[in-house]
Amino acid sequence: MLPRIRKTLLALTCVGALLGGCGQPEPAPEDVPHLIRSGMSSLQIMDFDTAQADLATALELMSPNDPKWGEVTFALAVAKWNNTPYSATEEQEARELMQNLLDSDVSSKIKNAARIAIGRMDEVAGEPGESTDVPAARELYRQVIADQPTGEAGYQASLRLAQTYVQELTPESVQKALEIIHAQIKRDPESPWASVAWQYAGDLQDEFLDNEELALEYYQKAEKMGFANNSRTDVYLWVMSQWALDLGKIDEAMRLWRRIVDDFPRSTFRTLARDLLEEHEDQNGSLSLNEQATSAKTSR
Amino acid sequence: MSEETPRKKFNWNYVALGILIIGYLFSAGRFFIMSQTMGDRASDKKIIRVAHWQLEPGYREALDKAINDFNNLPHVKENDVEVVQSAITERVYSQFMNVHLISGTAPDIAVVGKSSIITGNAIARFFTPLGDYVSEPNPYNSREFTSPELDPEMRDYLATAPWKDTFLDGMEGGWNEDLNDYYSVPVSNFGKLRLFYNMDVLAKVKAFILKAVDKPQQPTWLKQVWLHEENGETAGYLPDSQSLRDWLANDHPPETLGQLMLYCTGVEAYTKAKNLEYLVPISGSNYFVSDLANFYQPAFFSSYSRKVDLDGMPSTSGLETVSGWRQGIWSFEDPALREFYEFSQDIASFFPVGYQGLDREQAQRRFVLGNAAIISSGGWDASGIFSGVAHRDNEEDRFEIEITPAPLPAEGERWADLVPYRPSEADFKAGVPMGIYKQSRHFEEALDFLKFLSSQPVNEEFNQNAQWLPATIAADPTENMVPFMPVPEGFPGSQSLNLSRMRATIRTEWVSQAKLLATHDITYDEFVASLEKVMNTPRIGALGFWFDEYESSVDRSLALHRKLAVETVNEIIDDTDEKAQARQRALFYQGLKGDEGIHILSMWKKANPGEPFPEF
């Protein structure tokens, strides 16, 4: 009886396998929009494996003349490049896809994004011990700046280029980074990206060059435009107030404390700012009273 | 002799096969019956399951009431929707969620957290982003649902404001920093640490202390409380004064730290005088929040924040703390540290003997039974404590409870210069964040329920019934819960030597040795020696911390880079989305600051000029 059971089970397994195999139809060109949507939503949640599978299938069915070809190629390259754990093979595939974009007729916006991406691959080691090519990265960033001196691409490339010099950790290299940043701001002072550049320049002045005066000045410019990381504005204002205090710029410190008190009811710095403000207002108050008394005496 | 036919040998495999088949049929039958009776197939009903681990008394009942109200709404009935809750004990919540999230059978709504697989970016794999819905007004906040007794301006605001702006914390409790989106809806507030006083004990002990104070020859225990010098060092807690005597004559709990220490000392003396074997001043346990000293620690260590700063930001990291010690900016011999550990020993002396072997429930029970004058805990324990006391069998055993924030030392009291502020609670985040499972077949209905639960009228009633703090603006808590409302007054608690973000080897040693020190099992010198030994051991100590922090920083930088790459794709697809552009700029700036760990190398250079960066 047992051999009979075995045979039956085998037959059932085969039928099951056949039925299971019949369930997946080959994707057709009309599936492309769905595959792109699905791949992009997987990318949003950083499910790079699924994103890769969908976008690669979509790309196979698309012609390079398709208006979405550039976007899909870039998205697929991003999914391969960022997949975890890191794989040198996937990074190489991503690099090739980015290179395809540079060799194609896609918009200059996509091309510049691809250049910056390849620059990052050159500059940053995917895993410890992997070799990097900073000069090649700098060259790509410079190409972007030459192609798009203003706007988002110009700023991103300039800031990335500056960062490669900061990494050398010498005062001279940080100065060189600051020159690059200032040149970019000069080219496009009104861009919202200027706020990022001013704030980063302020950080470099404080952290690497110990120059609180210039750090405060650059942060003031970023404050005027609105900090990029808006939700931390109260923290930045507090940092600025400490610099102002160190520099003896009491009026500026008081302005910053007043902003924290007035504009940030949920800030944990509010009590400290309020107390410091009151303390300095009292001092200024008594100072002006003394001044009045002195002038009254003199006039007498 | 007749020829016997050979007896066929019995094949035991048939038994095994039979058991297997019976087992399979039983299991399949059970599964079928359960899916018919408990699952969605019982009828065409859309069942929305809500999983959480809030088993504190009253929470489930309150949620049941809210669920019933929702289930009875005309449109919910019409659509044949039914919400049910699954309250799961905290101990197995993580395993339960892990299994069901992976197998695709998780509840439609679940409190996000606890599970190790739903942290960071992984939340996005299992829960639906809600960013597209939070900018629209919550329909259950419309004038049709809110009370006419509410301030008319508030009613208008609630009716028109984006859903996220109707939360006390601006819905920050549902915001995921890593993913730049809202992934859950917070529905309750925990409330921070507060002191619960047994007012019966308070009245008796204060009268006892007042009597002792008025004596011409004050008892020794009281003399020890007055601020004085002992062997050239400060001892005691506060000076005798008229304001103190006035406080002793009224029925208020301690208003200053000095009064709290006097009160606890008084409880001990009263216990001895009255032979009350079980009464202790504070119901301490191994539960972190029941050790009051932990609350004061950030304030004691706050003066170092700017001195140890290496990254230009006001919050103090664990690395900056250890680096400050290595640079000699602070030492264990500093008055702030010595005074804090003396304070923690004094506080521990008010706990029951062997308190480190007691857990949270045991501490709560002691207080409820009237055997402790004080317990420190958060709003989440309030309903348990209140209902425990209210349900004591004998009416005479029940007592009044008063709740206050932990007091600060007044001017002239000990530690006044070291503890000028308490940590501010201004940036509190609402809790019990409920997310919608990505594979839920009833997303719209689940979202509808969360809107209902977080609307002003429902959230108020729900949290009042649960005896928790509401998460929605204009939703009033019960009178009992008012003392748990966030106190914004204070300093940023992150501006202090940071033990919580210390690497595990140092933190574990620090925490365990501090416990032994608090109970006088080791001396202060032994405490310092054990810590310095760990901090000086290269791989597990300060140098290893730099190395590990560099590696973590590189990892964090790569994770940030992934987010930025995705934002770049978004920007390429649609360059008119201003919010996405702003997000991209914010991420880009964070990336510049993180800089693949370069800032750690720069901090090292600043703190240790000329020394090579440690490699392991």
PDB file of N, CA, C and O in Angstrom, chain B residues 469-530:
ATOM      1  N   LEU B 469      -3.777  60.980  29.603  1.00  0.00           N
ATOM      2  CA  LEU B 469      -3.862  62.337  29.068  1.00  0.00           C
ATOM      3  C   LEU B 469      -4.267  62.272  27.601  1.00  0.00           C
ATOM      4  O   LEU B 469      -3.785  61.407  26.866  1.00  0.00           O
ATOM      5  N   PRO B 470      -5.123  63.194  27.144  1.00  0.00           N
ATOM      6  CA  PRO B 470      -5.506  63.183  25.732  1.00  0.00           C
ATOM      7  C   PRO B 470      -4.340  63.586  24.832  1.00  0.00           C
ATOM      8  O   PRO B 470      -3.361  64.158  25.297  1.00  0.00           O
ATOM      9  N   ALA B 471      -4.481  63.289  23.536  1.00  0.00           N
ATOM     10  CA  ALA B 471      -3.449  63.655  22.564  1.00  0.00           C
ATOM     11  C   ALA B 471      -3.906  64.827  21.706  1.00  0.00           C
ATOM     12  O   ALA B 471      -3.125  65.387  20.957  1.00  0.00           O
ATOM     13  N   THR B 472      -5.187  65.168  21.833  1.00  0.00           N
ATOM     14  CA  THR B 472      -5.777  66.169  20.940  1.00  0.00           C
ATOM     15  C   THR B 472      -5.986  67.492  21.663  1.00  0.00           C
ATOM     16  O   THR B 472      -6.302  67.496  22.857  1.00  0.00           O
ATOM     17  N   ILE B 473      -5.824  68.584  20.915  1.00  0.00           N
ATOM     18  CA  ILE B 473      -6.007  69.890  21.549  1.00  0.00           C
ATOM     19  C   ILE B 473      -7.469  70.083  21.964  1.00  0.00           C
ATOM     20  O   ILE B 473      -8.371  69.506  21.353  1.00  0.00           O
ATOM     21  N   ALA B 474      -7.659  70.862  22.999  1.00  0.00           N
ATOM     22  CA  ALA B 474      -8.988  71.173  23.551  1.00  0.00           C
ATOM     23  C   ALA B 474      -9.676  69.958  24.160  1.00  0.00           C
ATOM     24  O   ALA B 474     -10.836  70.039  24.551  1.00  0.00           O
ATOM     25  N   ALA B 475      -8.976  68.838  24.227  1.00  0.00           N
ATOM     26  CA  ALA B 475      -9.546  67.664  24.909  1.00  0.00           C
ATOM     27  C   ALA B 475      -9.069  67.718  26.368  1.00  0.00           C
ATOM     28  O   ALA B 475      -7.866  67.657  26.616  1.00  0.00           O
ATOM     29  N   ASP B 476     -10.000  67.857  27.273  1.00  0.00           N
ATOM     30  CA  ASP B 476      -9.612  68.015  28.683  1.00  0.00           C
ATOM     31  C   ASP B 476      -9.349  66.669  29.336  1.00  0.00           C
ATOM     32  O   ASP B 476     -10.106  65.722  29.137  1.00  0.00           O
ATOM     33  N   PRO B 477      -8.315  66.603  30.173  1.00  0.00           N
ATOM     34  CA  PRO B 477      -8.107  65.371  30.942  1.00  0.00           C
ATOM     35  C   PRO B 477      -8.998  65.372  32.177  1.00  0.00           C
ATOM     36  O   PRO B 477      -9.590  66.406  32.515  1.00  0.00           O
ATOM     37  N   THR B 478      -9.074  64.247  32.879  1.00  0.00           N
ATOM     38  CA  THR B 478      -9.802  64.237  34.139  1.00  0.00           C
ATOM     39  C   THR B 478      -8.978  65.027  35.158  1.00  0.00           C
ATOM     40  O   THR B 478      -7.772  65.238  34.973  1.00  0.00           O
ATOM     41  N   GLU B 479      -9.637  65.406  36.231  1.00  0.00           N
ATOM     42  CA  GLU B 479      -8.965  66.219  37.255  1.00  0.00           C
ATOM     43  C   GLU B 479      -7.705  65.515  37.773  1.00  0.00           C
ATOM     44  O   GLU B 479      -6.675  66.144  38.007  1.00  0.00           O
ATOM     45  N   ASN B 480      -7.813  64.190  37.926  1.00  0.00           N
ATOM     46  CA  ASN B 480      -6.674  63.409  38.436  1.00  0.00           C
ATOM     47  C   ASN B 480      -5.449  63.535  37.565  1.00  0.00           C
ATOM     48  O   ASN B 480      -4.319  63.394  38.031  1.00  0.00           O
ATOM     49  N   MET B 481      -5.697  63.715  36.252  1.00  0.00           N
ATOM     50  CA  MET B 481      -4.587  63.671  35.298  1.00  0.00           C
ATOM     51  C   MET B 481      -3.982  65.042  35.019  1.00  0.00           C
ATOM     52  O   MET B 481      -2.926  65.128  34.386  1.00  0.00           O
ATOM     53  N   VAL B 482      -4.643  66.093  35.478  1.00  0.00           N
ATOM     54  CA  VAL B 482      -4.137  67.442  35.210  1.00  0.00           C
ATOM     55  C   VAL B 482      -2.677  67.611  35.660  1.00  0.00           C
ATOM     56  O   VAL B 482      -1.853  68.185  34.935  1.00  0.00           O
ATOM     57  N   PRO B 483      -2.290  67.065  36.825  1.00  0.00           N
ATOM     58  CA  PRO B 483      -0.884  67.253  37.239  1.00  0.00           C
ATOM     59  C   PRO B 483       0.134  66.610  36.302  1.00  0.00           C
ATOM     60  O   PRO B 483       1.324  66.888  36.415  1.00  0.00           O
ATOM     61  N   PHE B 484      -0.338  65.753  35.386  1.00  0.00           N
ATOM     62  CA  PHE B 484       0.615  65.105  34.461  1.00  0.00           C
ATOM     63  C   PHE B 484       0.815  65.894  33.175  1.00  0.00           C
ATOM     64  O   PHE B 484       1.590  65.500  32.321  1.00  0.00           O
ATOM     65  N   MET B 485       0.056  66.988  33.034  1.00  0.00           N
ATOM     66  CA  MET B 485       0.227  67.797  31.818  1.00  0.00           C
ATOM     67  C   MET B 485       1.679  68.276  31.753  1.00  0.00           C
ATOM     68  O   MET B 485       2.280  68.582  32.786  1.00  0.00           O
ATOM     69  N   PRO B 486       2.276  68.323  30.544  1.00  0.00           N
ATOM     70  CA  PRO B 486       3.697  68.682  30.439  1.00  0.00           C
ATOM     71  C   PRO B 486       4.010  70.042  31.059  1.00  0.00           C
ATOM     72  O   PRO B 486       3.245  70.995  30.901  1.00  0.00           O
ATOM     73  N   VAL B 487       5.117  70.082  31.781  1.00  0.00           N
ATOM     74  CA  VAL B 487       5.586  71.352  32.371  1.00  0.00           C
ATOM     75  C   VAL B 487       6.705  71.873  31.465  1.00  0.00           C
ATOM     76  O   VAL B 487       7.797  71.305  31.440  1.00  0.00           O
ATOM     77  N   PRO B 488       6.426  72.932  30.679  1.00  0.00           N
ATOM     78  CA  PRO B 488       7.460  73.391  29.735  1.00  0.00           C
ATOM     79  C   PRO B 488       8.645  74.058  30.428  1.00  0.00           C
ATOM     80  O   PRO B 488       9.739  74.104  29.876  1.00  0.00           O
ATOM     81  N   GLU B 489       8.435  74.572  31.633  1.00  0.00           N
ATOM     82  CA  GLU B 489       9.490  75.278  32.373  1.00  0.00           C
ATOM     83  C   GLU B 489      10.669  74.340  32.645  1.00  0.00           C
ATOM     84  O   GLU B 489      10.489  73.241  33.168  1.00  0.00           O
ATOM     85  N   GLY B 490      11.868  74.767  32.284  1.00  0.00           N
ATOM     86  CA  GLY B 490      13.031  73.932  32.579  1.00  0.00           C
ATOM     87  C   GLY B 490      14.128  74.083  31.541  1.00  0.00           C
ATOM     88  O   GLY B 490      14.026  74.906  30.636  1.00  0.00           O
ATOM     89  N   PHE B 491      15.159  73.280  31.689  1.00  0.00           N
ATOM     90  CA  PHE B 491      16.282  73.334  30.739  1.00  0.00           C
ATOM     91  C   PHE B 491      16.216  72.112  29.819  1.00  0.00           C
ATOM     92  O   PHE B 491      15.550  71.128  30.158  1.00  0.00           O
ATOM     93  N   PRO B 492      16.904  72.159  28.656  1.00  0.00           N
ATOM     94  CA  PRO B 492      16.872  70.982  27.778  1.00  0.00           C
ATOM     95  C   PRO B 492      17.647  69.832  28.425  1.00  0.00           C
ATOM     96  O   PRO B 492      18.849  69.961  28.664  1.00  0.00           O
ATOM     97  N   GLY B 493      16.972  68.763  28.728  1.00  0.00           N
ATOM     98  CA  GLY B 493      17.594  67.636  29.441  1.00  0.00           C
ATOM     99  C   GLY B 493      18.775  67.031  28.688  1.00  0.00           C
ATOM    100  O   GLY B 493      19.638  66.402  29.283  1.00  0.00           O
ATOM    101  N   SER B 494      18.830  67.269  27.374  1.00  0.00           N
ATOM    102  CA  SER B 494      19.941  66.696  26.585  1.00  0.00           C
ATOM    103  C   SER B 494      21.225  67.495  26.773  1.00  0.00           C
ATOM    104  O   SER B 494      22.288  67.074  26.339  1.00  0.00           O
ATOM    105  N   GLN B 495      21.130  68.651  27.431  1.00  0.00           N
ATOM    106  CA  GLN B 495      22.322  69.468  27.690  1.00  0.00           C
ATOM    107  C   GLN B 495      22.946  69.038  29.002  1.00  0.00           C
ATOM    108  O   GLN B 495      22.922  69.782  29.992  1.00  0.00           O
ATOM    109  N   SER B 496      23.472  67.857  29.040  1.00  0.00           N
ATOM    110  CA  SER B 496      24.022  67.322  30.285  1.00  0.00           C
ATOM    111  C   SER B 496      24.916  66.145  29.942  1.00  0.00           C
ATOM    112  O   SER B 496      24.760  65.555  28.871  1.00  0.00           O
ATOM    113  N   LEU B 497      25.823  65.793  30.842  1.00  0.00           N
ATOM    114  CA  LEU B 497      26.646  64.605  30.597  1.00  0.00           C
ATOM    115  C   LEU B 497      25.692  63.452  30.327  1.00  0.00           C
ATOM    116  O   LEU B 497      24.815  63.170  31.143  1.00  0.00           O
ATOM    117  N   ASN B 498      25.866  62.808  29.186  1.00  0.00           N
ATOM    118  CA  ASN B 498      24.840  61.876  28.721  1.00  0.00           C
ATOM    119  C   ASN B 498      25.236  60.426  28.956  1.00  0.00           C
ATOM    120  O   ASN B 498      26.095  59.894  28.265  1.00  0.00           O
ATOM    121  N   LEU B 499      24.590  59.811  29.933  1.00  0.00           N
ATOM    122  CA  LEU B 499      24.890  58.407  30.206  1.00  0.00           C
ATOM    123  C   LEU B 499      24.069  57.483  29.321  1.00  0.00           C
ATOM    124  O   LEU B 499      24.488  56.381  28.994  1.00  0.00           O
ATOM    125  N   SER B 500      22.865  57.946  28.922  1.00  0.00           N
ATOM    126  CA  SER B 500      21.986  57.043  28.184  1.00  0.00           C
ATOM    127  C   SER B 500      22.532  56.748  26.795  1.00  0.00           C
ATOM    128  O   SER B 500      22.285  55.691  26.238  1.00  0.00           O
ATOM    129  N   ARG B 501      23.273  57.696  26.205  1.00  0.00           N
ATOM    130  CA  ARG B 501      23.790  57.452  24.858  1.00  0.00           C
ATOM    131  C   ARG B 501      25.258  56.995  24.885  1.00  0.00           C
ATOM    132  O   ARG B 501      25.971  57.061  23.906  1.00  0.00           O
ATOM    133  N   MET B 502      25.684  56.562  26.069  1.00  0.00           N
ATOM    134  CA  MET B 502      27.044  56.054  26.240  1.00  0.00           C
ATOM    135  C   MET B 502      27.133  54.670  25.590  1.00  0.00           C
ATOM    136  O   MET B 502      26.132  53.965  25.529  1.00  0.00           O
ATOM    137  N   ARG B 503      28.315  54.271  25.125  1.00  0.00           N
ATOM    138  CA  ARG B 503      28.418  52.922  24.562  1.00  0.00           C
ATOM    139  C   ARG B 503      28.127  51.893  25.649  1.00  0.00           C
ATOM    140  O   ARG B 503      28.365  52.144  26.846  1.00  0.00           O
ATOM    141  N   ALA B 504      27.633  50.735  25.229  1.00  0.00           N
ATOM    142  CA  ALA B 504      27.064  49.767  26.179  1.00  0.00           C
ATOM    143  C   ALA B 504      28.039  49.354  27.274  1.00  0.00           C
ATOM    144  O   ALA B 504      27.650  49.254  28.441  1.00  0.00           O
ATOM    145  N   THR B 505      29.298  49.134  26.933  1.00  0.00           N
ATOM    146  CA  THR B 505      30.244  48.641  27.949  1.00  0.00           C
ATOM    147  C   THR B 505      30.389  49.633  29.105  1.00  0.00           C
ATOM    148  O   THR B 505      30.392  49.233  30.271  1.00  0.00           O
ATOM    149  N   ILE B 506      30.491  50.906  28.762  1.00  0.00           N
ATOM    150  CA  ILE B 506      30.668  51.923  29.811  1.00  0.00           C
ATOM    151  C   ILE B 506      29.350  52.144  30.552  1.00  0.00           C
ATOM    152  O   ILE B 506      29.312  52.222  31.780  1.00  0.00           O
ATOM    153  N   ARG B 507      28.256  52.228  29.773  1.00  0.00           N
ATOM    154  CA  ARG B 507      26.950  52.494  30.401  1.00  0.00           C
ATOM    155  C   ARG B 507      26.587  51.386  31.394  1.00  0.00           C
ATOM    156  O   ARG B 507      26.151  51.666  32.514  1.00  0.00           O
ATOM    157  N   THR B 508      26.780  50.137  30.977  1.00  0.00           N
ATOM    158  CA  THR B 508      26.412  49.015  31.840  1.00  0.00           C
ATOM    159  C   THR B 508      27.198  49.076  33.151  1.00  0.00           C
ATOM    160  O   THR B 508      26.637  48.909  34.232  1.00  0.00           O
ATOM    161  N   GLU B 509      28.491  49.337  33.024  1.00  0.00           N
ATOM    162  CA  GLU B 509      29.332  49.410  34.216  1.00  0.00           C
ATOM    163  C   GLU B 509      28.877  50.575  35.101  1.00  0.00           C
ATOM    164  O   GLU B 509      28.726  50.435  36.315  1.00  0.00           O
ATOM    165  N   TRP B 510      28.619  51.701  34.458  1.00  0.00           N
ATOM    166  CA  TRP B 510      28.237  52.907  35.191  1.00  0.00           C
ATOM    167  C   TRP B 510      26.932  52.667  35.959  1.00  0.00           C
ATOM    168  O   TRP B 510      26.842  52.931  37.160  1.00  0.00           O
ATOM    169  N   VAL B 511      25.941  52.133  35.243  1.00  0.00           N
ATOM    170  CA  VAL B 511      24.621  51.947  35.863  1.00  0.00           C
ATOM    171  C   VAL B 511      24.706  50.908  36.996  1.00  0.00           C
ATOM    172  O   VAL B 511      24.189  51.133  38.105  1.00  0.00           O
ATOM    173  N   SER B 512      25.398  49.792  36.736  1.00  0.00           N
ATOM    174  CA  SER B 512      25.418  48.731  37.759  1.00  0.00           C
ATOM    175  C   SER B 512      26.223  49.159  38.989  1.00  0.00           C
ATOM    176  O   SER B 512      25.815  48.913  40.127  1.00  0.00           O
ATOM    177  N   GLN B 513      27.335  49.849  38.763  1.00  0.00           N
ATOM    178  CA  GLN B 513      28.145  50.290  39.896  1.00  0.00           C
ATOM    179  C   GLN B 513      27.427  51.402  40.679  1.00  0.00           C
ATOM    180  O   GLN B 513      27.538  51.476  41.899  1.00  0.00           O
ATOM    181  N   ALA B 514      26.692  52.257  39.952  1.00  0.00           N
ATOM    182  CA  ALA B 514      25.961  53.330  40.626  1.00  0.00           C
ATOM    183  C   ALA B 514      24.893  52.743  41.560  1.00  0.00           C
ATOM    184  O   ALA B 514      24.623  53.291  42.631  1.00  0.00           O
ATOM    185  N   LYS B 515      24.307  51.609  41.146  1.00  0.00           N
ATOM    186  CA  LYS B 515      23.295  50.964  42.008  1.00  0.00           C
ATOM    187  C   LYS B 515      23.950  50.451  43.284  1.00  0.00           C
ATOM    188  O   LYS B 515      23.389  50.575  44.378  1.00  0.00           O
ATOM    189  N   LEU B 516      25.140  49.871  43.135  1.00  0.00           N
ATOM    190  CA  LEU B 516      25.842  49.353  44.319  1.00  0.00           C
ATOM    191  C   LEU B 516      26.278  50.500  45.226  1.00  0.00           C
ATOM    192  O   LEU B 516      26.236  50.398  46.448  1.00  0.00           O
ATOM    193  N   LEU B 517      26.667  51.601  44.586  1.00  0.00           N
ATOM    194  CA  LEU B 517      27.087  52.775  45.368  1.00  0.00           C
ATOM    195  C   LEU B 517      25.900  53.339  46.157  1.00  0.00           C
ATOM    196  O   LEU B 517      26.034  53.702  47.329  1.00  0.00           O
ATOM    197  N   ALA B 518      24.747  53.388  45.487  1.00  0.00           N
ATOM    198  CA  ALA B 518      23.555  53.965  46.137  1.00  0.00           C
ATOM    199  C   ALA B 518      23.197  53.212  47.416  1.00  0.00           C
ATOM    200  O   ALA B 518      22.711  53.802  48.374  1.00  0.00           O
ATOM    201  N   THR B 519      23.450  51.929  47.424  1.00  0.00           N
ATOM    202  CA  THR B 519      23.093  51.126  48.609  1.00  0.00           C
ATOM    203  C   THR B 519      24.295  50.882  49.528  1.00  0.00           C
ATOM    204  O   THR B 519      24.255  50.007  50.386  1.00  0.00           O
ATOM    205  N   HIS B 520      25.366  51.649  49.297  1.00  0.00           N
ATOM    206  CA  HIS B 520      26.585  51.571  50.127  1.00  0.00           C
ATOM    207  C   HIS B 520      27.239  50.188  50.059  1.00  0.00           C
ATOM    208  O   HIS B 520      27.979  49.819  50.957  1.00  0.00           O
ATOM    209  N   ASP B 521      26.982  49.442  48.990  1.00  0.00           N
ATOM    210  CA  ASP B 521      27.663  48.152  48.849  1.00  0.00           C
ATOM    211  C   ASP B 521      29.102  48.343  48.393  1.00  0.00           C
ATOM    212  O   ASP B 521      29.930  47.446  48.553  1.00  0.00           O
ATOM    213  N   ILE B 522      29.363  49.465  47.752  1.00  0.00           N
ATOM    214  CA  ILE B 522      30.755  49.818  47.437  1.00  0.00           C
ATOM    215  C   ILE B 522      30.980  51.267  47.849  1.00  0.00           C
ATOM    216  O   ILE B 522      30.017  52.029  48.012  1.00  0.00           O
ATOM    217  N   THR B 523      32.260  51.645  47.976  1.00  0.00           N
ATOM    218  CA  THR B 523      32.556  53.042  48.324  1.00  0.00           C
ATOM    219  C   THR B 523      32.646  53.867  47.051  1.00  0.00           C
ATOM    220  O   THR B 523      32.731  53.307  45.939  1.00  0.00           O
ATOM    221  N   TYR B 524      32.683  55.173  47.240  1.00  0.00           N
ATOM    222  CA  TYR B 524      32.790  56.055  46.069  1.00  0.00           C
ATOM    223  C   TYR B 524      34.100  55.787  45.334  1.00  0.00           C
ATOM    224  O   TYR B 524      34.140  55.763  44.104  1.00  0.00           O
ATOM    225  N   ASP B 525      35.174  55.560  46.086  1.00  0.00           N
ATOM    226  CA  ASP B 525      36.471  55.287  45.446  1.00  0.00           C
ATOM    227  C   ASP B 525      36.410  54.010  44.618  1.00  0.00           C
ATOM    228  O   ASP B 525      36.977  53.942  43.519  1.00  0.00           O
ATOM    229  N   GLU B 526      35.725  52.997  45.136  1.00  0.00           N
ATOM    230  CA  GLU B 526      35.596  51.737  44.372  1.00  0.00           C
ATOM    231  C   GLU B 526      34.767  51.960  43.097  1.00  0.00           C
ATOM    232  O   GLU B 526      35.067  51.415  42.040  1.00  0.00           O
ATOM    233  N   PHE B 527      33.737  52.780  43.244  1.00  0.00           N
ATOM    234  CA  PHE B 527      32.881  53.119  42.099  1.00  0.00           C
ATOM    235  C   PHE B 527      33.722  53.780  40.996  1.00  0.00           C
ATOM    236  O   PHE B 527      33.689  53.376  39.834  1.00  0.00           O
ATOM    237  N   VAL B 528      34.507  54.779  41.416  1.00  0.00           N
ATOM    238  CA  VAL B 528      35.336  55.505  40.454  1.00  0.00           C
ATOM    239  C   VAL B 528      36.372  54.565  39.832  1.00  0.00           C
ATOM    240  O   VAL B 528      36.576  54.566  38.616  1.00  0.00           O
ATOM    241  N   ALA B 529      37.013  53.745  40.681  1.00  0.00           N
ATOM    242  CA  ALA B 529      38.066  52.843  40.177  1.00  0.00           C
ATOM    243  C   ALA B 529      37.499  51.886  39.131  1.00  0.00           C
ATOM    244  O   ALA B 529      38.119  51.658  38.087  1.00  0.00           O
ATOM    245  N   SER B 530      36.304  51.344  39.384  1.00  0.00           N
ATOM    246  CA  SER B 530      35.741  50.377  38.431  1.00  0.00           C
ATOM    247  C   SER B 530      35.401  51.059  37.110  1.00  0.00           C
ATOM    248  O   SER B 530      35.610  50.497  36.036  1.00  0.00           O
TER     249      SER B 530
END
